PDB file of C-alpha atoms in Angstrom:
ATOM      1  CA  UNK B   1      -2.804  -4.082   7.347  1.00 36.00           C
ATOM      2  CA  UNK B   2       0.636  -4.428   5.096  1.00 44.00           C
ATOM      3  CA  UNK B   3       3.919  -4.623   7.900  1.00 45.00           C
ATOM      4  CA  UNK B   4       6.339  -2.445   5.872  1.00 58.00           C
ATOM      5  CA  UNK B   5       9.628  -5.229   5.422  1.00 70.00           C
ATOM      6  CA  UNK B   6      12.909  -3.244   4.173  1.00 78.00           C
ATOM      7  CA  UNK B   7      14.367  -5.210   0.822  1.00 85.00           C
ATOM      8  CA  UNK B   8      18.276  -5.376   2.183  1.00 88.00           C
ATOM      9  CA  UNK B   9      20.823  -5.590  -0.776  1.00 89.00           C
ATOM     10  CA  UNK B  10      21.126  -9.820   1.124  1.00 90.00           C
ATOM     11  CA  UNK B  11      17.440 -10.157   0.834  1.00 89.00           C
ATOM     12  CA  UNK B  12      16.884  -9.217  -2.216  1.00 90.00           C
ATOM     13  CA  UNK B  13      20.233 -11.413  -3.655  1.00 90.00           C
ATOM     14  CA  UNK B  14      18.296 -14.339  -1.827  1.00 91.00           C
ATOM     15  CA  UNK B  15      15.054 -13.815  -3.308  1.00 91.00           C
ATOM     16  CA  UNK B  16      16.936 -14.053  -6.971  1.00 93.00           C
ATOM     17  CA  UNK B  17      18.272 -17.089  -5.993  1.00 94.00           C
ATOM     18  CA  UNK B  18      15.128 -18.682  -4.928  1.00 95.00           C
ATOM     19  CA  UNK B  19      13.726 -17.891  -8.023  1.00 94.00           C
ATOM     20  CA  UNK B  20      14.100 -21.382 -10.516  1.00 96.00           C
ATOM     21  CA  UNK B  21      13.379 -19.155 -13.697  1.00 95.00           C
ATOM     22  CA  UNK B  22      16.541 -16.147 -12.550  1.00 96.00           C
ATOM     23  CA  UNK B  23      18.629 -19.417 -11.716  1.00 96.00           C
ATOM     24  CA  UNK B  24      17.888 -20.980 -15.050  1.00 96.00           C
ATOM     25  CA  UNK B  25      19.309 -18.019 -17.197  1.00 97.00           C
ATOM     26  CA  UNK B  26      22.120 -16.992 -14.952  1.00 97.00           C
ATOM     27  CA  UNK B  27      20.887 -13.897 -13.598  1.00 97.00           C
ATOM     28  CA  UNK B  28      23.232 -12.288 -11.062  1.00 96.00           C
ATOM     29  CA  UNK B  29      22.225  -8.781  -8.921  1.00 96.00           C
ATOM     30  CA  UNK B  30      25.800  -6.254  -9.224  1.00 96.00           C
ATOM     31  CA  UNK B  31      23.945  -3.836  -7.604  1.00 97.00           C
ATOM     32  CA  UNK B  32      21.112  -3.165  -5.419  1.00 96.00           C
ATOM     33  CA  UNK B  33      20.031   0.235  -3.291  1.00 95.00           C
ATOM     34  CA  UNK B  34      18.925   3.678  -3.044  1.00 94.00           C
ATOM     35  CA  UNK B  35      15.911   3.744  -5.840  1.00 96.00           C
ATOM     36  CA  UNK B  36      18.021   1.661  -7.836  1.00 98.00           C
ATOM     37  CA  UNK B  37      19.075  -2.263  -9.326  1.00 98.00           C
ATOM     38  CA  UNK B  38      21.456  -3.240 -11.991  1.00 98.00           C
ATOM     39  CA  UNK B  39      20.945  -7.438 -12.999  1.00 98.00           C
ATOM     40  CA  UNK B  40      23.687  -9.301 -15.247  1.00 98.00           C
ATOM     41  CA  UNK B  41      22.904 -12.313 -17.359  1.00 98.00           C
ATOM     42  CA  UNK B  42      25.744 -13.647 -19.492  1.00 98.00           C
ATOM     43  CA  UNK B  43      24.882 -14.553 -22.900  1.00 98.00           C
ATOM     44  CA  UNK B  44      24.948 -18.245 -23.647  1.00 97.00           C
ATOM     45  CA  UNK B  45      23.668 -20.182 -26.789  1.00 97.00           C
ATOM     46  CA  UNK B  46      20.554 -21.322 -24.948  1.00 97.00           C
ATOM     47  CA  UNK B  47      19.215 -17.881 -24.144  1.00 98.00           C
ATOM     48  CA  UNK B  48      19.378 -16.962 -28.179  1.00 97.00           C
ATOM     49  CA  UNK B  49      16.751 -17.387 -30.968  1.00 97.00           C
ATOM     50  CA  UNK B  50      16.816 -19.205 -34.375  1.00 97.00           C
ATOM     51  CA  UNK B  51      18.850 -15.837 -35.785  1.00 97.00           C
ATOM     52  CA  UNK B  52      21.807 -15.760 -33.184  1.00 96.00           C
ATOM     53  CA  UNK B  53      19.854 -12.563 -30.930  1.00 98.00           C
ATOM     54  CA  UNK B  54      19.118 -13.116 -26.951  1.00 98.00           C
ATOM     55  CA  UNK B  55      15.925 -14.563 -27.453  1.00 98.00           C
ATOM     56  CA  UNK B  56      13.073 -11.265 -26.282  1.00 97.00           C
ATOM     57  CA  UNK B  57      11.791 -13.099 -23.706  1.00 97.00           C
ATOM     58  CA  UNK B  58      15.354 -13.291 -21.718  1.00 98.00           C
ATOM     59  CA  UNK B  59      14.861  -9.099 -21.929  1.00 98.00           C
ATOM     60  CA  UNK B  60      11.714  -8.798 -20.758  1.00 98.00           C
ATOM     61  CA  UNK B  61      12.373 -10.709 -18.111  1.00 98.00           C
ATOM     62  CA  UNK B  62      15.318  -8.847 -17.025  1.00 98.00           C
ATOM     63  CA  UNK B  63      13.393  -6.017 -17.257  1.00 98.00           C
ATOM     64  CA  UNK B  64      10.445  -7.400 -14.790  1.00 98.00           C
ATOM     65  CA  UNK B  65      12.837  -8.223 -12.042  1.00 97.00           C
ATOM     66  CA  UNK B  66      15.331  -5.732 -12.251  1.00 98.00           C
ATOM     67  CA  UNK B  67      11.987  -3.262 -12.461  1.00 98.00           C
ATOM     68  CA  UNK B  68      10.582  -5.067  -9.593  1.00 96.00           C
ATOM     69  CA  UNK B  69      14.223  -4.740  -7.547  1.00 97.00           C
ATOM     70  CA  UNK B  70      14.525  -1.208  -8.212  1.00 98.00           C
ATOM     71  CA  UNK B  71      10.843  -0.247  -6.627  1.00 97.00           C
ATOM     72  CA  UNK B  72      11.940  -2.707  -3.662  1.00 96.00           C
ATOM     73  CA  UNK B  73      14.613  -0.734  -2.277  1.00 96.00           C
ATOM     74  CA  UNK B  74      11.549   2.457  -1.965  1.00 96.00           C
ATOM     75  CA  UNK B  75       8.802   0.219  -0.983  1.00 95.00           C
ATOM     76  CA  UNK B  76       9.920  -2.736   1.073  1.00 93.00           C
ATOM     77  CA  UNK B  77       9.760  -6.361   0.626  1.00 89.00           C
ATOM     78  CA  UNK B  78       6.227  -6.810  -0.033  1.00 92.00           C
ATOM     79  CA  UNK B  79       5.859  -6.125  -3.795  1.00 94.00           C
ATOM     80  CA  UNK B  80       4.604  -7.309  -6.684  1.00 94.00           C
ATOM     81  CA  UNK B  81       4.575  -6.165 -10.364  1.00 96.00           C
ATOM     82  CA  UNK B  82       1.893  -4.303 -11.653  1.00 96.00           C
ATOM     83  CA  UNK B  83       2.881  -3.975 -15.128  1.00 97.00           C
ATOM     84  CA  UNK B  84       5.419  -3.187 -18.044  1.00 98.00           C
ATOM     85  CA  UNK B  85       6.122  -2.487 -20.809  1.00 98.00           C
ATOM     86  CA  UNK B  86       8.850  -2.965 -23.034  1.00 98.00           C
ATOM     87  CA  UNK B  87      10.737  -1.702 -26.005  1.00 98.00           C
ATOM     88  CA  UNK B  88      13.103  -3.708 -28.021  1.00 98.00           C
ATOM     89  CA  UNK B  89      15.039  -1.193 -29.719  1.00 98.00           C
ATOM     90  CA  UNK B  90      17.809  -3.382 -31.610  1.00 97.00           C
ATOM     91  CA  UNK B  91      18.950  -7.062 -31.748  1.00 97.00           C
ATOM     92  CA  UNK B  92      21.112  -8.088 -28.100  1.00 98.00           C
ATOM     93  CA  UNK B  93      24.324  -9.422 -29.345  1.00 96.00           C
ATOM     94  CA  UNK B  94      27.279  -9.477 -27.032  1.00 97.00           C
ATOM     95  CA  UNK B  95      28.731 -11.486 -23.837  1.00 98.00           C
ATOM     96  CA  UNK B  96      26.165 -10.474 -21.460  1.00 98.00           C
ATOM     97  CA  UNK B  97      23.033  -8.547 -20.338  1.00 98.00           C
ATOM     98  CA  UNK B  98      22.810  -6.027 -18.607  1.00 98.00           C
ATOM     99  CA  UNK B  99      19.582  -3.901 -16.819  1.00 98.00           C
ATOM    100  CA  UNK B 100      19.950  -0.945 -14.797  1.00 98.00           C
ATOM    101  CA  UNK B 101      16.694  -0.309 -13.397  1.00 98.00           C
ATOM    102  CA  UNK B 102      15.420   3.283 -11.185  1.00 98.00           C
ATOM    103  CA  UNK B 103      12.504   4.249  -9.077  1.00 98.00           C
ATOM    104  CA  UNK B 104      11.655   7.846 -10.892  1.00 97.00           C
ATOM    105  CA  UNK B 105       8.612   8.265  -8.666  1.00 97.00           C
ATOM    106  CA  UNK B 106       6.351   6.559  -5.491  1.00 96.00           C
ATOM    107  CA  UNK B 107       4.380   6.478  -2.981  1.00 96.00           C
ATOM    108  CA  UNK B 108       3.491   4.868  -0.326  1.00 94.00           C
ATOM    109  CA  UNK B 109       1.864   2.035  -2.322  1.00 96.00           C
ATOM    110  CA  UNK B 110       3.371   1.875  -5.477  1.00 97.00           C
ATOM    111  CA  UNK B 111       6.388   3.052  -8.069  1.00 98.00           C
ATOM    112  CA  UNK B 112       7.363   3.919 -11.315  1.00 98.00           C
ATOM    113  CA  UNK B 113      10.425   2.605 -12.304  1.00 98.00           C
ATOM    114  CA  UNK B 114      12.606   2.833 -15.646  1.00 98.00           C
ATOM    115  CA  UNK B 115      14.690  -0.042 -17.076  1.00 98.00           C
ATOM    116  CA  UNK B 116      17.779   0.260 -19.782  1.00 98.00           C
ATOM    117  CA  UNK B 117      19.149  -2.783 -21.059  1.00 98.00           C
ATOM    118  CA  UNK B 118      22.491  -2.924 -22.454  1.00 98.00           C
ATOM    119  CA  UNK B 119      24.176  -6.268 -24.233  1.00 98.00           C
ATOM    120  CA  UNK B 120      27.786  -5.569 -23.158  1.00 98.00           C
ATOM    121  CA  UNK B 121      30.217  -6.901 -26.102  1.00 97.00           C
ATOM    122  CA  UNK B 122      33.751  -8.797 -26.182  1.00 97.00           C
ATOM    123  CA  UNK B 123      35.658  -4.999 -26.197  1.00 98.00           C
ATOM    124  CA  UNK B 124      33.604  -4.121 -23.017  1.00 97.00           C
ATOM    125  CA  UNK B 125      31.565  -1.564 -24.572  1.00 98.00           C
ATOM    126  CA  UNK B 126      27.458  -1.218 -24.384  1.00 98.00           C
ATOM    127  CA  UNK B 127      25.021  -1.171 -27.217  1.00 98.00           C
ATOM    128  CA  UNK B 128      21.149  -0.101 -25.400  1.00 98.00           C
ATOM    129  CA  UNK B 129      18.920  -2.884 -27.282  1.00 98.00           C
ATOM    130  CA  UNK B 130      15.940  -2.188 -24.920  1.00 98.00           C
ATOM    131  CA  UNK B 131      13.860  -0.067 -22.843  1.00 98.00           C
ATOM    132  CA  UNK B 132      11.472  -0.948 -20.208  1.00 98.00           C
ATOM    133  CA  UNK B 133       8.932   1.205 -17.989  1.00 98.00           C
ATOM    134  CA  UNK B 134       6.888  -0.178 -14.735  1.00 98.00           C
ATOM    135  CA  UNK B 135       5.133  -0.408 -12.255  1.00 98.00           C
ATOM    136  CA  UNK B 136       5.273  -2.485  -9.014  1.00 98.00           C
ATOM    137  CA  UNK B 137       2.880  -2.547  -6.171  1.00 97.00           C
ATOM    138  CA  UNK B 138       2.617  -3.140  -2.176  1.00 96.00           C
ATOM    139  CA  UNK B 139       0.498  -6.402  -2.224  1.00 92.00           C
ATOM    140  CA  UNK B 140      -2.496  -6.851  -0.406  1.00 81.00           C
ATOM    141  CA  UNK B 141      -2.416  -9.332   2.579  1.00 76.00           C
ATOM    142  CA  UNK B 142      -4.695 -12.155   2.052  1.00 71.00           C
TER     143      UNK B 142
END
């Protein structure tokens, strides 16, 4: 039997920070609740690739967790991604990342969640260079 946990806005900012990988790029939660989870990650030389673009790998991975957060705040504490996928639809340039993710639909066990990512530039204005659709899941106890 799965014990429901609720994912509290605290929580989940501790589980980010417990994660080496979110601590690595940066990765900060500005908002957390009600079906929905926006992540920041400022844009620094390391997280680029050989043409001067966030490297895709720093999106997707926004993406996953902000995904993952999103179906949290509808399903608990006891989640896990199911899957993802992702659309890069232009190169992120700017100061920082950012990747509001929703919970469009659940149930008891599982939700679909949507993901825009936005790289946020000097003038404060927002350029969408990906999209991202998921899935996370209640896990099974062992």
């Amino acid at each position: 039997m799965t014990v429901d946990v609720a994912l509290t806005a605290d929580t989940a900012q501790a589980v980010l920070e417990a994660q080496p990988f979110s601590v690595l790029v940066g990765a900060r939660m500005t908002q957390f609740g009600e079906g929905s989870a926006t992540l920041e990650i400022p844009v620094r030389d390391e997280l680029r690739q050989q043409n001067g673009f966030v490297h895709g790998g720093v999106l997707s991975y926004a993406a996953d967790n902000a995904l993952t957060f999103a179906a949290g705040t509808v399903l608990g504490a006891n989640i896990m991604t199911a899957g993802f996928t992702i659309t890069y639809l232009r190169p992120a340039q700017g100061v920082l990342l950012r990747a509001d993710a929703r919970a469009d639909a659940s149930t008891r066990r599982q939700a679909l969640c949507r993901c825009d990512i936005y790289a946020v530039q000097d003038d404060g204005s927002e350029v969408l260079c990906a999209a991202a659709q998921g899935t996370a899941t209640v896990k099974e106890p062992r």
